[in-house]
XYZ file of C-alpha atoms in Angstrom:
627
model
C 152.895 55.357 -34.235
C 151.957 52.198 -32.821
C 148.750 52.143 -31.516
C 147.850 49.215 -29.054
C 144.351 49.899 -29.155
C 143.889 49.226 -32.951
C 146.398 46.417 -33.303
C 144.229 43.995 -30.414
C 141.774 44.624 -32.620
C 143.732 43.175 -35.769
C 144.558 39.589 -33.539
C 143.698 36.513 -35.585
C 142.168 33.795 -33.449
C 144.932 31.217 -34.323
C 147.902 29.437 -32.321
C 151.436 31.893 -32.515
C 154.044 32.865 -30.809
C 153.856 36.662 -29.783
C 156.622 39.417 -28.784
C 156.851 42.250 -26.760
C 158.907 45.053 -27.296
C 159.648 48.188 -25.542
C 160.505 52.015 -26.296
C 163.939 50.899 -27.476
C 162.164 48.129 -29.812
C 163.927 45.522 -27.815
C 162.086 42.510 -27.255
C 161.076 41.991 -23.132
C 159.038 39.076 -23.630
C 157.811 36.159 -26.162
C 155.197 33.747 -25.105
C 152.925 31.432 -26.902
C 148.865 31.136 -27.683
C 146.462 28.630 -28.462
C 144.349 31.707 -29.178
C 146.385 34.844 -30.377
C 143.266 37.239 -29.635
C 142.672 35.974 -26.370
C 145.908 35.630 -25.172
C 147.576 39.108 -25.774
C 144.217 41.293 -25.193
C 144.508 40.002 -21.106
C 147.848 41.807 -20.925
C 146.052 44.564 -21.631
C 142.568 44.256 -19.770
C 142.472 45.887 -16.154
C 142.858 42.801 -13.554
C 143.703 42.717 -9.827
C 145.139 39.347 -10.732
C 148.477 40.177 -12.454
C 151.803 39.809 -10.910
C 153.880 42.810 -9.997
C 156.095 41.685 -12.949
C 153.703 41.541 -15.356
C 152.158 44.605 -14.278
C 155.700 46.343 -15.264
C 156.262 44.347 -18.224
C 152.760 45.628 -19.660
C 153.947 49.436 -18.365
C 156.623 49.328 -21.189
C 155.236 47.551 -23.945
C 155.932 49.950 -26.788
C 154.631 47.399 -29.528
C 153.967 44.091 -29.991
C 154.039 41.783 -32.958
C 153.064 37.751 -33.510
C 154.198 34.766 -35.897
C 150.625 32.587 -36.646
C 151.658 28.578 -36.680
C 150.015 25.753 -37.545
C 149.412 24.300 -34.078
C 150.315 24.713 -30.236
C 152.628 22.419 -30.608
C 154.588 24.405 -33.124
C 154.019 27.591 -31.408
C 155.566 25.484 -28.197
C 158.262 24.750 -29.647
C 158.990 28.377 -31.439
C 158.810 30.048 -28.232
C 161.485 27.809 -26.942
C 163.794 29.032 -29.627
C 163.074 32.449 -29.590
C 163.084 32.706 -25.979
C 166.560 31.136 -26.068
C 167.821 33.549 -28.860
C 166.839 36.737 -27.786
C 166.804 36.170 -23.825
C 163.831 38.457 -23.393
C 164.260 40.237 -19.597
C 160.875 39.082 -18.732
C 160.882 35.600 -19.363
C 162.399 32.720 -17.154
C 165.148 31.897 -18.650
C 166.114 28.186 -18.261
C 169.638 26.953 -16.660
C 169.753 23.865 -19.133
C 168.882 22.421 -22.784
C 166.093 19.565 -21.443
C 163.300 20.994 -22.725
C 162.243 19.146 -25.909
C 163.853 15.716 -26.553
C 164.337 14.149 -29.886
C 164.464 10.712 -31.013
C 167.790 9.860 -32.749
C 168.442 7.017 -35.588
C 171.867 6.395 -35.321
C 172.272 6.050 -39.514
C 176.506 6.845 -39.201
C 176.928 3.165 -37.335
C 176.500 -0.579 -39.374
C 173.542 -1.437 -37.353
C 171.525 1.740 -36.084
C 169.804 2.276 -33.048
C 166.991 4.273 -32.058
C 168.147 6.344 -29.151
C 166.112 9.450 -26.934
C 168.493 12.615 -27.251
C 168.347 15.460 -25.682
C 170.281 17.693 -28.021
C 170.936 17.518 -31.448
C 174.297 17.355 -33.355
C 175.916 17.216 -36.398
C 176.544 13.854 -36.907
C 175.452 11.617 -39.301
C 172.529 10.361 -36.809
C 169.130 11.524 -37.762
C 166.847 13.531 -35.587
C 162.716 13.020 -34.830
C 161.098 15.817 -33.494
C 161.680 17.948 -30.781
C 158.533 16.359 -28.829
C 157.264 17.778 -25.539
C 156.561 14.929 -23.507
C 159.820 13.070 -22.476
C 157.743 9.875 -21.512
C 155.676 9.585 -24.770
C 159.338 9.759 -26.440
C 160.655 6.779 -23.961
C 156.920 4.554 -24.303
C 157.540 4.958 -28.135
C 161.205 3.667 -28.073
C 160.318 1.143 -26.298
C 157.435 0.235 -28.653
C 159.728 0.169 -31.604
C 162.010 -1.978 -29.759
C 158.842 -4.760 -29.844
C 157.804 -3.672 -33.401
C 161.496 -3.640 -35.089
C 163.623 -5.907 -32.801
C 166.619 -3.267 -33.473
C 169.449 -3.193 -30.645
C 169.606 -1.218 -27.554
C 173.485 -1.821 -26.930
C 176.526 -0.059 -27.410
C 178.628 -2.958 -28.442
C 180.653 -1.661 -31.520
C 179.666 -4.325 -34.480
C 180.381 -5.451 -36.140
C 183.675 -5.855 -34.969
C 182.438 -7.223 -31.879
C 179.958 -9.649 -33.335
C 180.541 -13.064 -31.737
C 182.451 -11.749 -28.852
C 179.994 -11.759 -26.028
C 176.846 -13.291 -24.796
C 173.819 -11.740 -26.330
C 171.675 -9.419 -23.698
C 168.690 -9.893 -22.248
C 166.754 -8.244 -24.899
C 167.557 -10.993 -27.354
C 166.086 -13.827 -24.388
C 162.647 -11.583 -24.361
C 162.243 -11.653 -27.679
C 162.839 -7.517 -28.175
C 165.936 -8.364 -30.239
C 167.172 -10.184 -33.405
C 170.714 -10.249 -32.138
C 172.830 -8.814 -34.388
C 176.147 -8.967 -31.937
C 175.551 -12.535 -32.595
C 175.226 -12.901 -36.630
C 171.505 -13.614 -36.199
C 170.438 -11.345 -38.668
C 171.895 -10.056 -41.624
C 173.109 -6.347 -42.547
C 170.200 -6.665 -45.453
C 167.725 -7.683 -43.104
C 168.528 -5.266 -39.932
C 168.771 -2.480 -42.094
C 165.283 -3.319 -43.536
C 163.729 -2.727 -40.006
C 165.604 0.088 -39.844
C 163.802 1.444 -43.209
C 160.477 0.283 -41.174
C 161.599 2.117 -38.214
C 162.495 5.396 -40.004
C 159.310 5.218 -42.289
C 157.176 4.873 -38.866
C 159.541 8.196 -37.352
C 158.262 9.621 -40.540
C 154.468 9.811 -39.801
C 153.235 6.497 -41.366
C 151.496 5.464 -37.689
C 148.938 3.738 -39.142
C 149.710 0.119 -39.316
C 151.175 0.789 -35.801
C 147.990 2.413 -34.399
C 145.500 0.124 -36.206
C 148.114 -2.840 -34.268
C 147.907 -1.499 -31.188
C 144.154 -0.581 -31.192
C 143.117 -4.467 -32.268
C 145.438 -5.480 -29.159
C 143.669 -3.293 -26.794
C 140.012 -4.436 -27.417
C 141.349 -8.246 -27.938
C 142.490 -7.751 -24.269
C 139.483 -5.552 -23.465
C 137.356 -8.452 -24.523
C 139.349 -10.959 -22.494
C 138.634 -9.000 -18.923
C 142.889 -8.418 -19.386
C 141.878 -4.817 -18.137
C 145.637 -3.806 -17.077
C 146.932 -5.110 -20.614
C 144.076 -3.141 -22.615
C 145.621 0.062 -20.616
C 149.107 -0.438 -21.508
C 147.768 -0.712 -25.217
C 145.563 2.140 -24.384
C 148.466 4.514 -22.948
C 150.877 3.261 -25.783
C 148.327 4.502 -28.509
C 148.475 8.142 -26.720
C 152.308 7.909 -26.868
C 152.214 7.608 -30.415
C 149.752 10.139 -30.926
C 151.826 12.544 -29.080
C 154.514 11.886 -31.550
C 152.795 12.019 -34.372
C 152.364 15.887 -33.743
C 154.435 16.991 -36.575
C 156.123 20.137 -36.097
C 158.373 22.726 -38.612
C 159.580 24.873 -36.328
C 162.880 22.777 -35.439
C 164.650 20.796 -37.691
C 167.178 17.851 -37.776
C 169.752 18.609 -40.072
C 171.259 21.369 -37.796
C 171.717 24.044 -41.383
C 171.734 27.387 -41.669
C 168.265 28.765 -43.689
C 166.273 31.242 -44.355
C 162.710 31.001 -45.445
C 161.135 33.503 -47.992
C 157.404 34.036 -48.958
C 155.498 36.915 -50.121
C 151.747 38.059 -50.445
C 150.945 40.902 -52.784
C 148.388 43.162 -52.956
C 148.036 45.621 -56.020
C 150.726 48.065 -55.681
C 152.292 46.696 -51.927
C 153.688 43.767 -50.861
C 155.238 42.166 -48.090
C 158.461 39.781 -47.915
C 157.985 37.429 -44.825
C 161.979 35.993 -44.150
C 162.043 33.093 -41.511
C 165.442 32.933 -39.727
C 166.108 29.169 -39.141
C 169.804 28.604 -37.889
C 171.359 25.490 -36.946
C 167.845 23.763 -37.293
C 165.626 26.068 -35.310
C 163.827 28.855 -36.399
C 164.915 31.988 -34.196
C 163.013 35.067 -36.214
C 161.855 36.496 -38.665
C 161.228 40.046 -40.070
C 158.864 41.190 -42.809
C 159.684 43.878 -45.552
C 157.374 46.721 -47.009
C 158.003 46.503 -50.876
C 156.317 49.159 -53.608
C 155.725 47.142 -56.482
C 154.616 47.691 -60.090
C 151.341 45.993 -61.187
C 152.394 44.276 -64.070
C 155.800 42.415 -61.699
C 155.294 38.552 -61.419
C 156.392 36.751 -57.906
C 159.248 35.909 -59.402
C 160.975 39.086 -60.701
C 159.717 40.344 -57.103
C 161.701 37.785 -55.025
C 164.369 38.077 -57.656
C 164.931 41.880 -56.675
C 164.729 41.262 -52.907
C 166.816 38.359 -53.239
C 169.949 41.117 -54.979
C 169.015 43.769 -52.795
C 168.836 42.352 -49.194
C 171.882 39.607 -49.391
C 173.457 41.933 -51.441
C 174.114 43.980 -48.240
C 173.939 41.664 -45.942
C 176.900 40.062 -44.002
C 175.546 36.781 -43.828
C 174.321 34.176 -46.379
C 172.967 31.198 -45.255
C 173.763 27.494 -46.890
C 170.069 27.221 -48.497
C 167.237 29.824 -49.513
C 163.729 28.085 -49.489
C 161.990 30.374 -52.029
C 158.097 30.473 -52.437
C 158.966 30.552 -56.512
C 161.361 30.422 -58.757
C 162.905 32.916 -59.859
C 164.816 33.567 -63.776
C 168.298 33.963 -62.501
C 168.055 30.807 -61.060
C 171.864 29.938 -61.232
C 173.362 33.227 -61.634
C 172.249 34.286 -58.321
C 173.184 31.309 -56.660
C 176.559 31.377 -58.004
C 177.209 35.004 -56.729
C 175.529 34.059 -53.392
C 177.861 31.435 -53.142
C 180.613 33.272 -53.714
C 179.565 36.075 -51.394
C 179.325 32.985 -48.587
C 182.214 31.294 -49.055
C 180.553 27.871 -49.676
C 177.836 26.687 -52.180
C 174.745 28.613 -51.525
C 171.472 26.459 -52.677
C 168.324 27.817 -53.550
C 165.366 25.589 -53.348
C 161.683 25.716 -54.095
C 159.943 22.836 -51.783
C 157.373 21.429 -53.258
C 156.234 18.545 -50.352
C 156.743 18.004 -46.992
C 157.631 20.191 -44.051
C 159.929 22.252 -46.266
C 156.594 23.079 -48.102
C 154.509 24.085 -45.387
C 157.365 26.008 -43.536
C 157.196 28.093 -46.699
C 153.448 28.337 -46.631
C 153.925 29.655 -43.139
C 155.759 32.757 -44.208
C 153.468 33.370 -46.757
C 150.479 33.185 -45.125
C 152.176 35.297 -42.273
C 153.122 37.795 -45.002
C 149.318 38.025 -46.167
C 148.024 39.120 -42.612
C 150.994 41.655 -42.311
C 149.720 42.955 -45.542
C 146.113 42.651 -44.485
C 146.579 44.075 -40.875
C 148.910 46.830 -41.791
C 148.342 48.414 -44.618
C 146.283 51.689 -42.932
C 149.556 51.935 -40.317
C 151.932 51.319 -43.915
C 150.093 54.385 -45.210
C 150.794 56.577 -41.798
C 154.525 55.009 -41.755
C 155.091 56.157 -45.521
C 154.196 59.912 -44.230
C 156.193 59.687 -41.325
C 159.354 58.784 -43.607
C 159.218 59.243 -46.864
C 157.323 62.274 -46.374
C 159.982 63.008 -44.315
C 162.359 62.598 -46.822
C 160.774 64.928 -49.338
C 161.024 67.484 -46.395
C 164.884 67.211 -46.306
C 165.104 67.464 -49.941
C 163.660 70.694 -50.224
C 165.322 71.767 -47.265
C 168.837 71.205 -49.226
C 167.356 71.959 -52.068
C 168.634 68.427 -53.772
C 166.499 66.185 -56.425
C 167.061 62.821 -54.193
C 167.933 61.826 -50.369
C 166.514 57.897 -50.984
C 169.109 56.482 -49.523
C 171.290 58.220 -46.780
C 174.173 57.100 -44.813
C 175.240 58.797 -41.400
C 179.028 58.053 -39.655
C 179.676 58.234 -35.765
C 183.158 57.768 -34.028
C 183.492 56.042 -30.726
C 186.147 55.766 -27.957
C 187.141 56.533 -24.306
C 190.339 58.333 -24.311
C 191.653 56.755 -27.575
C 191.040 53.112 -26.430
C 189.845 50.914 -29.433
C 188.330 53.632 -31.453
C 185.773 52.703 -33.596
C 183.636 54.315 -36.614
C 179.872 52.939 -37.590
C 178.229 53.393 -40.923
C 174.152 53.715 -40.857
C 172.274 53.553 -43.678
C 168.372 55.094 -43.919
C 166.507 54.269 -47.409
C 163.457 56.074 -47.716
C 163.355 57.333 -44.275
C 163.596 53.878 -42.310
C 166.431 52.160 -41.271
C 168.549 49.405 -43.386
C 170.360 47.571 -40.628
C 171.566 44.385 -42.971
C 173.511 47.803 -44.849
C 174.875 49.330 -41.229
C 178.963 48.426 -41.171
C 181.951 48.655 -38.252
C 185.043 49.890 -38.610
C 187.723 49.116 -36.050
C 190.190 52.140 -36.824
C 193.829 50.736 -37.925
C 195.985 53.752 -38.689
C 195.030 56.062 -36.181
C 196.357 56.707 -32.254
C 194.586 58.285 -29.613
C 191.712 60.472 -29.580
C 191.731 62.338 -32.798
C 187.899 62.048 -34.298
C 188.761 63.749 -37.453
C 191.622 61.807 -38.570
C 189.390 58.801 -37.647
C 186.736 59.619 -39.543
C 188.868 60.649 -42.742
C 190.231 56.637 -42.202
C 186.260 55.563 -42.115
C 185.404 57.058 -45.302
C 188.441 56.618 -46.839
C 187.954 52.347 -46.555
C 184.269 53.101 -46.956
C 184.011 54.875 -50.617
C 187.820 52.745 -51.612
C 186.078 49.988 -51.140
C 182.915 51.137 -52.908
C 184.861 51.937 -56.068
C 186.801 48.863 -55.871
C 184.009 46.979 -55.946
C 181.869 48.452 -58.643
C 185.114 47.846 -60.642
C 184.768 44.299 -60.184
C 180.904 44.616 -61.126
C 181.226 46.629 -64.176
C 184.000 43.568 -65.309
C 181.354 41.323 -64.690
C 178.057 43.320 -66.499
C 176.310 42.930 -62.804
C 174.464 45.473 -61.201
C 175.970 47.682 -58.280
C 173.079 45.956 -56.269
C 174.798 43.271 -56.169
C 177.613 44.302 -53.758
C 177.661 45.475 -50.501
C 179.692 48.775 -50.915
C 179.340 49.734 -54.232
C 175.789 51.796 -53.269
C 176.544 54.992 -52.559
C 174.362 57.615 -50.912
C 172.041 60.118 -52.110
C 173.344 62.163 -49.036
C 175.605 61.551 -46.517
C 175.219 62.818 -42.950
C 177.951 63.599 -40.307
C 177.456 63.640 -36.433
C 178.751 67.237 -36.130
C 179.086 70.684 -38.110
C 181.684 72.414 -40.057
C 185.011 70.289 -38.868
C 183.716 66.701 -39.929
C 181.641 68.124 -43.007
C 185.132 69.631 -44.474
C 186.865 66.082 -43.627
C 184.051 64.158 -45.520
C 184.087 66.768 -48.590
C 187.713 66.062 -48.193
C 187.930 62.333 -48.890
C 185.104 62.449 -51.533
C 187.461 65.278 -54.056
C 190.408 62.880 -53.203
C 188.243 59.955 -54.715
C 186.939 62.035 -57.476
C 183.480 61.472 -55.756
C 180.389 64.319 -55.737
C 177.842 62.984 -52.793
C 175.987 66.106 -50.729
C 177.422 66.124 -47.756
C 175.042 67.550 -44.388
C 176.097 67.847 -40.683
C 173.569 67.234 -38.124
C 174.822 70.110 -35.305
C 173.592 69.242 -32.009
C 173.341 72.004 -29.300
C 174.837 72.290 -25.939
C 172.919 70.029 -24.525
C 173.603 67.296 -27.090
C 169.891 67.540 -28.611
C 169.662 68.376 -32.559
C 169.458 71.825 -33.218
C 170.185 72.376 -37.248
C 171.281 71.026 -40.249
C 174.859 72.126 -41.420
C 175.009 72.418 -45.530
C 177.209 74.451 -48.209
C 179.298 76.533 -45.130
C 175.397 77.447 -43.721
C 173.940 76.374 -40.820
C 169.825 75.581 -41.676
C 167.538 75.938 -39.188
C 164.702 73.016 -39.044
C 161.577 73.398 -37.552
C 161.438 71.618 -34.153
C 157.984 69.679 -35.194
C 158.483 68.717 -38.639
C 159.122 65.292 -39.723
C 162.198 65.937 -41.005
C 163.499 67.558 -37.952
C 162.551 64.332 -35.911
C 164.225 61.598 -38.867
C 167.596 64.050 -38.690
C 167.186 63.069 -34.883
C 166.595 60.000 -35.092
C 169.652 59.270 -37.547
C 172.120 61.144 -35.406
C 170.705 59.227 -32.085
C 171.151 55.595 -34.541
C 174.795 56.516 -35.601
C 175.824 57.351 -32.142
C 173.904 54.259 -30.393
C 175.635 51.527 -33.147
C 179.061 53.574 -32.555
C 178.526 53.009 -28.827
C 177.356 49.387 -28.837
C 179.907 48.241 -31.283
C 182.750 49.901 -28.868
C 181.426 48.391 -25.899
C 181.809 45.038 -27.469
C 185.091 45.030 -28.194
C 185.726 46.285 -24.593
C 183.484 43.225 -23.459
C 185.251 41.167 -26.092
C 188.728 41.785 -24.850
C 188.052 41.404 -21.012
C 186.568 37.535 -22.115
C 189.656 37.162 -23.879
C 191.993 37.816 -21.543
C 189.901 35.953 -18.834
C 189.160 32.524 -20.716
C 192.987 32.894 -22.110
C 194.229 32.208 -18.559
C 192.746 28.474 -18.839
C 195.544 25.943 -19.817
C 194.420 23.645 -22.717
C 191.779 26.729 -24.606
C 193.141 28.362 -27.458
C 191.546 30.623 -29.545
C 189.517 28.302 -31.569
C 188.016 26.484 -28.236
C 187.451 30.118 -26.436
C 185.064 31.202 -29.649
C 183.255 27.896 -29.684
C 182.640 28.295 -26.058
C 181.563 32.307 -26.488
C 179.465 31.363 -29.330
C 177.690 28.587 -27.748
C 177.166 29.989 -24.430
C 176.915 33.758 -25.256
C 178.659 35.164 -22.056
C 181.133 34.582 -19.591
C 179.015 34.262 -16.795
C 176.986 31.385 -18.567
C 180.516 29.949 -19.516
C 181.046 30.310 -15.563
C 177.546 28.113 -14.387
C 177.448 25.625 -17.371
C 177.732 22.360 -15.864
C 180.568 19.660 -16.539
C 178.173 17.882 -19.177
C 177.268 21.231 -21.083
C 180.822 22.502 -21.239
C 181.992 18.771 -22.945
C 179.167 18.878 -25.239
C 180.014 22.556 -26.413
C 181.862 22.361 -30.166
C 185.870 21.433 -29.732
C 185.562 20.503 -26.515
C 186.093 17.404 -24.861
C 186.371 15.902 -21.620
C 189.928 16.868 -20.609
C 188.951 20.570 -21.677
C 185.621 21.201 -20.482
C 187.136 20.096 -17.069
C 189.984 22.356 -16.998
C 187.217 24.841 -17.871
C 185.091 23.443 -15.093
C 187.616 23.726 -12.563
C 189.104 27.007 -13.241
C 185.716 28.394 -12.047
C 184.473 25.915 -9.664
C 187.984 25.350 -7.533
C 188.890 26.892 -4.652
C 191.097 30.287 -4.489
C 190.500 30.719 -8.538
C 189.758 33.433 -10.932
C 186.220 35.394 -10.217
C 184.697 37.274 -12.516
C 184.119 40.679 -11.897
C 180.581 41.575 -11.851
């Protein structure tokens, strides 16, 4: 149980991002601290001076949690992202992208330019920043146009070299005319190096410039010119806030780092996808004294992309670990695409990683009395259910749901619960393929049919190899397996496994008639539980997870197919353009209010499309959604 309370009381007095969740462990709200301790504790101090939505938003904060960063800045930016992510109900959510800008070197063209940007993109330009202050962004361009002389025009050279006058830039001496042969490639691209070197933090030079200037003009009564110099200096200062949060090369990573403790640890994973860091989640591990760091990440490494869908292109990794190249080979298999896995040792890579593993060290720190009351509360549980069913192991246990309304798009979900707590990255959909109408059994024997066919295929394919069945995502199998119902889907499962030549314990979880858990169904005997034990309330909680990812994953095929056939209607966006616009703008209705600009910048479009997009929702007598 989370107690509020006790937790304030844990708050490190350091910049981070914190997160709100409610009863349902969805997050309401993310903001951002200069001061952790101070921040969060006013949510929870009486005052007559909160707003009636605060004052609810506090009423159903369940728990909250908090990501420590290295400066305001950082934990700025990481709001931003998360914010944007997980569209938390109590935050204002912003109409447009213009947050943060970045400053982009345009490396793809002959003769770069430095540019502001308001979004980055996966071109071969390189990104600076984001920054929060638009006009410290624009004051430094403009500086580097007097430092570096590099071109502010969109001439195309050098095929166009020679063809036109050059621009006033060249005549005030903030240009070394390149549309004119003036300079050579060598030489431009040399102040380009200079440029790039300054985006990279080497202000010095720059500041120690700018700082002579200011007293020189100081000293000469040329007040207004010393506070140009003046405001320019705070321009660059304001850029040189370094910040790890957001990235520029747009890639898919995750960051891991661990801090261990005698027998416990905790594995700290950063989420960073297409540049930005979106989340993270932690990881409870029971270690061995005598494991190094690396056989420790090794492990988690098999275990949680082993059953995970996704794999991003690069793991940042706190350490090496032994199976260096094996691992990476299967993960890159697994993805699809070469996998890369990385130990930084300088840079923002390097203190990105030092961020998750000093987070991991105050998880470890802060938690380990509510660890202690969690392992009770599940594994104790566990034990419970064992002796219940009088079986030697129930580690890992996997529960099965069906889902539809009236036969339409049926649909079967897989949970998984190892040692009493949930293992999401293991949870699996099933759309059903062979079976019409509303007939639960039959769906269910296709479920675990593809489920354990798979499994055994699988573990085939391992056993060829010598690898361990860890290193699939089917070929675990369950301790126990759990069915939302009694005798009927009990018989099916026990069915399916003797077909397979599989012997897995097979429980139903019998509800009453009012849909609440009442029993446990086991060997053609219904088992009563008692209604306060922790096993009774983990069978319930199980049942109430199976049904909920059933539910959710039905609904979004419903949602799915009403986008479809709405965005389908729009002449000129095929399936490839209707994804890339789902994906980028996450529901209809924000495909709907995106402006003209937003839709052309969205992946595959362009201007013809976005516009036909545009209009079909903007011009009169047209398709409405239906709210």
């Amino acid at each position: 149980m989370f107690n509020i309370e006790e937790e304030l009381k844990k708050l490190p007095g350091r910049p981070g991002v914190y997160i709100m969740h409610d009863e349902r462990d969805d997050i309401i709200y993310v903001g951002k601290a200069i001061s952790l301790k101070n921040r969060v504790r006013q949510y929870f101090q009486s005052s007559r001076n909160k707003s009636v939505k605060i004052q609810q938003m506090v009423e159903r904060i369940s728990r909250f949690e908090y990501i420590v960063t290295d400066s305001e800045l950082e934990a700025l930016v990481l709001e931003c992202n998360l914010i944007k992510e997980h569209r938390p109900k109590y935050n204002t959510m912003l109409k447009d992208d213009k947050s943060y800008p970045f400053i982009k070197v345009t490396l793809g063209e002959e003769y770069p330019r430095v540019l502001f940007a308001r979004r980055m993109k996966k071109d071969k330009s390189r990104y600076f920043g984001p920054y929060t202050s638009a006009g410290a962004v624009k004051d430094t361009i403009e500086l580097m146009k007097k430092l570096y002389k590099l071109r502010w025009c969109n001439r195309n050279l050098p095929r166009d070299i020679g063809k036109e006058r050059p621009c006033l830039y060249y005549h005030i001496g903030q240009c070394n005319a390149p549309c004119q042969g003036k300079i050579t490639k060598e030489e431009y691209r040399k102040s380009v190096d200079e440029a790039l070197e300054f985006l990279n933090g080497n202000h010095g030079p720059v500041l120690a410039m700018l700082e002579k200037k200011m007293n020189e003009a100081s000293e000469n009564m040329e007040f207004e010119q010393a506070i140009e110099y003046r405001d320019l200096i705070q321009s660059v200062n304001q850029i040189a806030q370094r910040q790890k949060i957001t990235n520029g090369d747009g890639e898919d990573k995750d960051v891991l780092a661990m801090a261990v403790d005698g027998g416990d640890a905790v594995m700290q994973v950063f989420f960073i996808r297409d540049g930005k860091m979106i989340g993270r989640e932690h990881f409870y591990l029971r270690v061995a004294p005598h494991d190094t760091k690396a056989a420790i990440l090794s492990s988690f490494v098999k275990q949680y992309y082993g059953g995970t869908p996704f794999v991003p292109r690069e793991l940042m990794l706190e350490t090496d670990i032994e199976d260096h190249e094996v691992v990476e080979e299967w993960l890159s298999k697994k993805r699809g695409q070469k996998v890369h896995l990385h130990v930084p040792k300088k840079g923002t890579k390097e203190k990105l990683v030092e961020m998750a593993k000093e987070n991991a060290a105050i998880v470890l720190r802060q938690d380990r009395e509510r660890i202690k009351r969690e392992e009770g509360r599940t594994i104790g549980a566990v034990h419970e259910i064992e002796k219940l069913l009088d079986i030697e192991c129930a580690t890992r246990m996997e529960a099965f749901d069906i889902s539809n309304i009236s036969g339409f798009e049926s649909v079967g979900s897989m949970i998984v619960y190892e040692k009493g707590k949930p293992k999401r990255n293991d949870y699996r959909k099933f759309k059903i393929k062979t079976v019409q109408g509303p007939d639960d059994y039959a769906s269910m024997e296709e479920v675990l049919t593809r489920r354990f066919q798979h499994g055994l295929e699988e573990r085939k394919e391992l056993d060829e190899k010598g690898m361990s069945y860890e290193m699939g995502s089917f070929s675990r199998f369950p301790d126990l397996i759990m069915m939302d119902g009694g005798r009927g889907q009990v018989n099916i499962a026990l069915k399916v496994l003797d077909k397979l030549g599989i012997s897995i314990p097979v429980c139903g979880m019998v509800k009453d008639d009012f849909h609440r858990t009442r029993g446990i169904y086991f060997h053609n005997v219904e088992l009563p539980i008692d209604t306060h034990s922790e096993a009774f309330r983990l069978v319930t909680r199980i049942q109430d997870e199976a049904h909920r990812f059933a539910i959710e994953y039905h609904r979004s095929l419903r949602s799915a197919q009403q986008v479809h056939s709405i965005l389908d209607d729009i002449s000129g966006i095929g399936p490839t353009r209707r994804k890339a616009l789902m994906r980028t703008f996450k529901s209809l209705e924000a495909v709907r209010d995106a402006s003209l600009e937003e839709l052309e910048h969205a992946p595959s479009m362009n201007a013809r499309s976005a516009r036909q997009v545009y209009d079909f929702f903007h011009a009169p007598k047209e398709a409405k959604i239906e709210s």
